[in-house]
């Protein structure tokens, strides 16, 4: 089974996922909306909100065939399949000037691209907080989804408790904010003892 991306109406991701779950069993098609847990401060109180990581996209894992493709195309709020490969190729016959156009309506997401995202998500659809500490402008991840991905962390906002992380998605790199728990040096010394 391979991963594919659907481009949907922003705000309609859950509706599309519900329709996919209604029409297909989980062995035939698995739908995923990657989300992130981020802290937000309102009136001095910190709330832990869940936000969609890539608004307007639903990821699916399936063995794509024409039957599945056309059934998915009927789902409301779905704009199109994301095609990151060549859209079409033309073969021209000069004698009759006929064109044979073979069209690719969808393309699978490369394993190198989806693997880091699935690693961040773990066995859920939500990227939870990572425990980090800062030392001499260096970021060290003690635990959590960002463990081993220190090189992808571009900036840490101590006040908002968020890290800007570079994630490759659909052929381009996107900077996304993920929630982090910043450990003080006192907590770090207690953990190591």
CSV table of C-alpha atoms in Angstrom, one decimal:
chain,number,residue,atom,x,y,z
A,1,UNK,CA,0.0,0.0,0.0
A,2,UNK,CA,1.2,3.5,-0.8
A,3,UNK,CA,0.4,7.0,0.5
A,4,UNK,CA,-1.4,9.6,-1.5
A,5,UNK,CA,-2.5,13.1,-0.8
A,6,UNK,CA,-6.0,14.6,-1.4
A,7,UNK,CA,-6.4,18.4,-1.8
A,8,UNK,CA,-9.7,19.3,0.0
A,9,UNK,CA,-11.7,22.3,1.0
A,10,UNK,CA,-9.9,23.9,4.0
A,11,UNK,CA,-12.0,23.2,7.0
A,12,UNK,CA,-13.6,20.2,5.3
A,13,UNK,CA,-10.8,17.7,6.1
A,14,UNK,CA,-12.8,15.9,8.8
A,15,UNK,CA,-15.9,15.6,6.5
A,16,UNK,CA,-13.7,14.0,3.8
A,17,UNK,CA,-12.1,11.6,6.3
A,18,UNK,CA,-15.6,10.6,7.6
A,19,UNK,CA,-16.8,9.9,4.0
A,20,UNK,CA,-13.6,7.9,3.3
A,21,UNK,CA,-14.1,5.8,6.5
A,22,UNK,CA,-17.8,5.3,5.5
A,23,UNK,CA,-17.1,4.1,2.0
A,24,UNK,CA,-13.9,2.0,2.7
A,25,UNK,CA,-12.8,-0.3,5.5
A,26,UNK,CA,-9.5,0.4,7.1
A,27,UNK,CA,-7.8,-2.6,5.3
A,28,UNK,CA,-8.7,-1.1,1.9
A,29,UNK,CA,-8.0,2.6,2.7
A,30,UNK,CA,-6.6,4.3,5.7
A,31,UNK,CA,-7.3,8.1,6.0
A,32,UNK,CA,-5.1,10.4,8.0
A,33,UNK,CA,-5.3,14.1,8.9
A,34,UNK,CA,-1.9,15.0,10.5
A,35,UNK,CA,-2.4,17.3,13.5
A,36,UNK,CA,-0.2,19.0,16.0
A,37,UNK,CA,-0.6,19.9,19.7
A,38,UNK,CA,0.4,23.5,20.4
A,39,UNK,CA,0.2,25.6,23.5
A,40,UNK,CA,-1.8,28.9,23.3
A,41,UNK,CA,-2.0,31.5,26.1
A,42,UNK,CA,-5.2,33.4,26.6
A,43,UNK,CA,-5.8,35.6,29.6
A,44,UNK,CA,-2.8,34.1,31.3
A,45,UNK,CA,-4.1,30.6,31.0
A,46,UNK,CA,-2.3,28.1,28.8
A,47,UNK,CA,-4.5,25.9,26.6
A,48,UNK,CA,-3.3,22.9,24.7
A,49,UNK,CA,-5.0,23.1,21.2
A,50,UNK,CA,-5.0,20.6,18.5
A,51,UNK,CA,-4.5,22.1,15.0
A,52,UNK,CA,-4.3,20.5,11.5
A,53,UNK,CA,-0.6,20.3,10.4
A,54,UNK,CA,-1.4,20.9,6.7
A,55,UNK,CA,-4.8,22.6,6.3
A,56,UNK,CA,-6.5,21.5,3.1
A,57,UNK,CA,-4.9,18.0,2.9
A,58,UNK,CA,-6.0,14.5,3.8
A,59,UNK,CA,-3.5,11.7,3.4
A,60,UNK,CA,-4.6,8.2,2.4
A,61,UNK,CA,-2.9,4.8,2.4
A,62,UNK,CA,-4.3,2.4,-0.2
A,63,UNK,CA,-3.5,0.1,-3.1
A,64,UNK,CA,-4.8,2.6,-5.7
A,65,UNK,CA,-6.9,1.3,-8.6
A,66,UNK,CA,-9.5,2.8,-10.9
A,67,UNK,CA,-12.4,1.6,-8.7
A,68,UNK,CA,-11.0,3.3,-5.6
A,69,UNK,CA,-10.0,6.4,-7.5
A,70,UNK,CA,-13.5,7.0,-9.0
A,71,UNK,CA,-15.2,6.3,-5.7
A,72,UNK,CA,-13.0,8.8,-3.9
A,73,UNK,CA,-13.7,11.4,-6.7
A,74,UNK,CA,-17.4,11.4,-5.7
A,75,UNK,CA,-16.7,12.6,-2.1
A,76,UNK,CA,-17.9,16.1,-1.3
A,77,UNK,CA,-15.3,18.8,-0.4
A,78,UNK,CA,-12.6,17.0,-2.4
A,79,UNK,CA,-10.9,19.2,-5.0
A,80,UNK,CA,-8.4,16.8,-6.5
A,81,UNK,CA,-5.7,14.2,-6.0
A,82,UNK,CA,-2.3,15.8,-5.5
A,83,UNK,CA,-0.1,14.9,-8.4
A,84,UNK,CA,3.6,15.6,-7.7
A,85,UNK,CA,4.8,13.6,-10.8
A,86,UNK,CA,4.6,14.4,-14.5
A,87,UNK,CA,1.0,15.3,-15.2
A,88,UNK,CA,0.9,14.1,-18.8
A,89,UNK,CA,3.1,13.0,-21.6
A,90,UNK,CA,2.5,13.6,-25.3
A,91,UNK,CA,3.4,11.3,-28.2
A,92,UNK,CA,2.9,13.0,-31.6
A,93,UNK,CA,2.6,11.1,-34.8
A,94,UNK,CA,3.7,13.5,-37.6
A,95,UNK,CA,2.0,11.7,-40.5
A,96,UNK,CA,-1.6,11.9,-39.1
A,97,UNK,CA,-0.9,14.7,-36.5
A,98,UNK,CA,-2.7,12.6,-34.0
A,99,UNK,CA,-1.9,13.1,-30.3
A,100,UNK,CA,-1.8,10.3,-27.8
A,101,UNK,CA,-2.0,11.8,-24.3
A,102,UNK,CA,-1.6,9.5,-21.3
A,103,UNK,CA,-2.7,11.2,-18.2
A,104,UNK,CA,-1.6,10.5,-14.6
A,105,UNK,CA,-4.3,11.7,-12.2
A,106,UNK,CA,-2.4,10.9,-9.0
A,107,UNK,CA,1.0,10.0,-7.8
A,108,UNK,CA,2.2,8.3,-4.6
A,109,UNK,CA,4.1,10.1,-1.9
A,110,UNK,CA,7.8,9.0,-1.8
A,111,UNK,CA,8.7,6.8,1.2
A,112,UNK,CA,11.6,9.2,2.0
A,113,UNK,CA,9.0,12.0,2.3
A,114,UNK,CA,6.3,10.3,4.3
A,115,UNK,CA,8.6,8.4,6.7
A,116,UNK,CA,9.7,11.5,8.8
A,117,UNK,CA,6.1,12.6,9.0
A,118,UNK,CA,4.9,9.2,10.2
A,119,UNK,CA,7.8,9.2,12.7
A,120,UNK,CA,6.6,12.5,14.1
A,121,UNK,CA,3.1,11.2,14.4
A,122,UNK,CA,4.0,7.8,16.0
A,123,UNK,CA,1.0,5.6,16.2
A,124,UNK,CA,-1.5,8.5,16.4
A,125,UNK,CA,-2.6,11.3,14.2
A,126,UNK,CA,-1.3,14.1,16.6
A,127,UNK,CA,2.3,15.3,17.0
A,128,UNK,CA,2.6,15.7,20.7
A,129,UNK,CA,5.1,17.8,22.7
A,130,UNK,CA,8.8,17.0,22.7
A,131,UNK,CA,10.9,17.7,25.8
A,132,UNK,CA,13.9,19.9,24.8
A,133,UNK,CA,16.6,21.9,26.4
A,134,UNK,CA,18.7,24.7,25.1
A,135,UNK,CA,22.4,24.9,25.8
A,136,UNK,CA,24.7,27.6,24.2
A,137,UNK,CA,22.2,28.2,21.3
A,138,UNK,CA,22.0,24.5,20.6
A,139,UNK,CA,18.8,22.5,20.8
A,140,UNK,CA,18.8,19.1,22.4
A,141,UNK,CA,15.8,16.9,22.3
A,142,UNK,CA,15.5,14.7,25.5
A,143,UNK,CA,12.3,12.8,24.4
A,144,UNK,CA,9.3,13.0,22.2
A,145,UNK,CA,8.6,12.9,18.5
A,146,UNK,CA,11.5,15.3,17.6
A,147,UNK,CA,14.1,13.0,19.1
A,148,UNK,CA,16.8,12.4,16.5
A,149,UNK,CA,15.5,15.3,14.3
A,150,UNK,CA,17.5,18.1,16.0
A,151,UNK,CA,18.8,19.3,12.6
A,152,UNK,CA,15.3,20.0,11.3
A,153,UNK,CA,14.6,22.4,14.2
A,154,UNK,CA,15.2,25.9,12.8
A,155,UNK,CA,14.0,28.1,15.7
A,156,UNK,CA,12.7,27.8,19.2
A,157,UNK,CA,10.3,30.4,20.7
A,158,UNK,CA,10.7,30.1,24.5
A,159,UNK,CA,7.8,32.4,25.2
A,160,UNK,CA,5.2,30.5,23.0
A,161,UNK,CA,6.8,27.1,23.8
A,162,UNK,CA,7.0,26.3,20.1
A,163,UNK,CA,9.7,25.1,17.7
A,164,UNK,CA,9.8,25.9,14.0
A,165,UNK,CA,10.6,22.6,12.2
A,166,UNK,CA,11.4,22.1,8.6
A,167,UNK,CA,9.2,19.3,7.1
A,168,UNK,CA,9.3,18.1,3.5
A,169,UNK,CA,5.8,17.7,2.2
A,170,UNK,CA,4.6,17.2,-1.4
A,171,UNK,CA,7.9,18.1,-3.0
A,172,UNK,CA,8.6,21.3,-1.0
A,173,UNK,CA,9.9,22.1,2.4
A,174,UNK,CA,7.5,23.7,4.8
A,175,UNK,CA,8.3,25.4,8.1
A,176,UNK,CA,5.7,24.3,10.7
A,177,UNK,CA,5.3,25.2,14.4
A,178,UNK,CA,5.2,22.3,16.8
A,179,UNK,CA,4.6,22.5,20.6
A,180,UNK,CA,7.6,21.8,22.9
A,181,UNK,CA,8.2,21.5,26.6
A,182,UNK,CA,11.4,23.5,27.4
A,183,UNK,CA,13.2,21.9,30.3
A,184,UNK,CA,15.3,24.0,32.7
A,185,UNK,CA,18.8,23.0,33.7
A,186,UNK,CA,17.5,21.9,37.1
A,187,UNK,CA,15.1,19.4,35.6
A,188,UNK,CA,17.8,18.1,33.3
A,189,UNK,CA,20.2,17.4,36.2
A,190,UNK,CA,17.3,15.5,38.0
A,191,UNK,CA,16.6,13.4,34.9
A,192,UNK,CA,20.2,12.4,34.5
A,193,UNK,CA,20.6,11.4,38.2
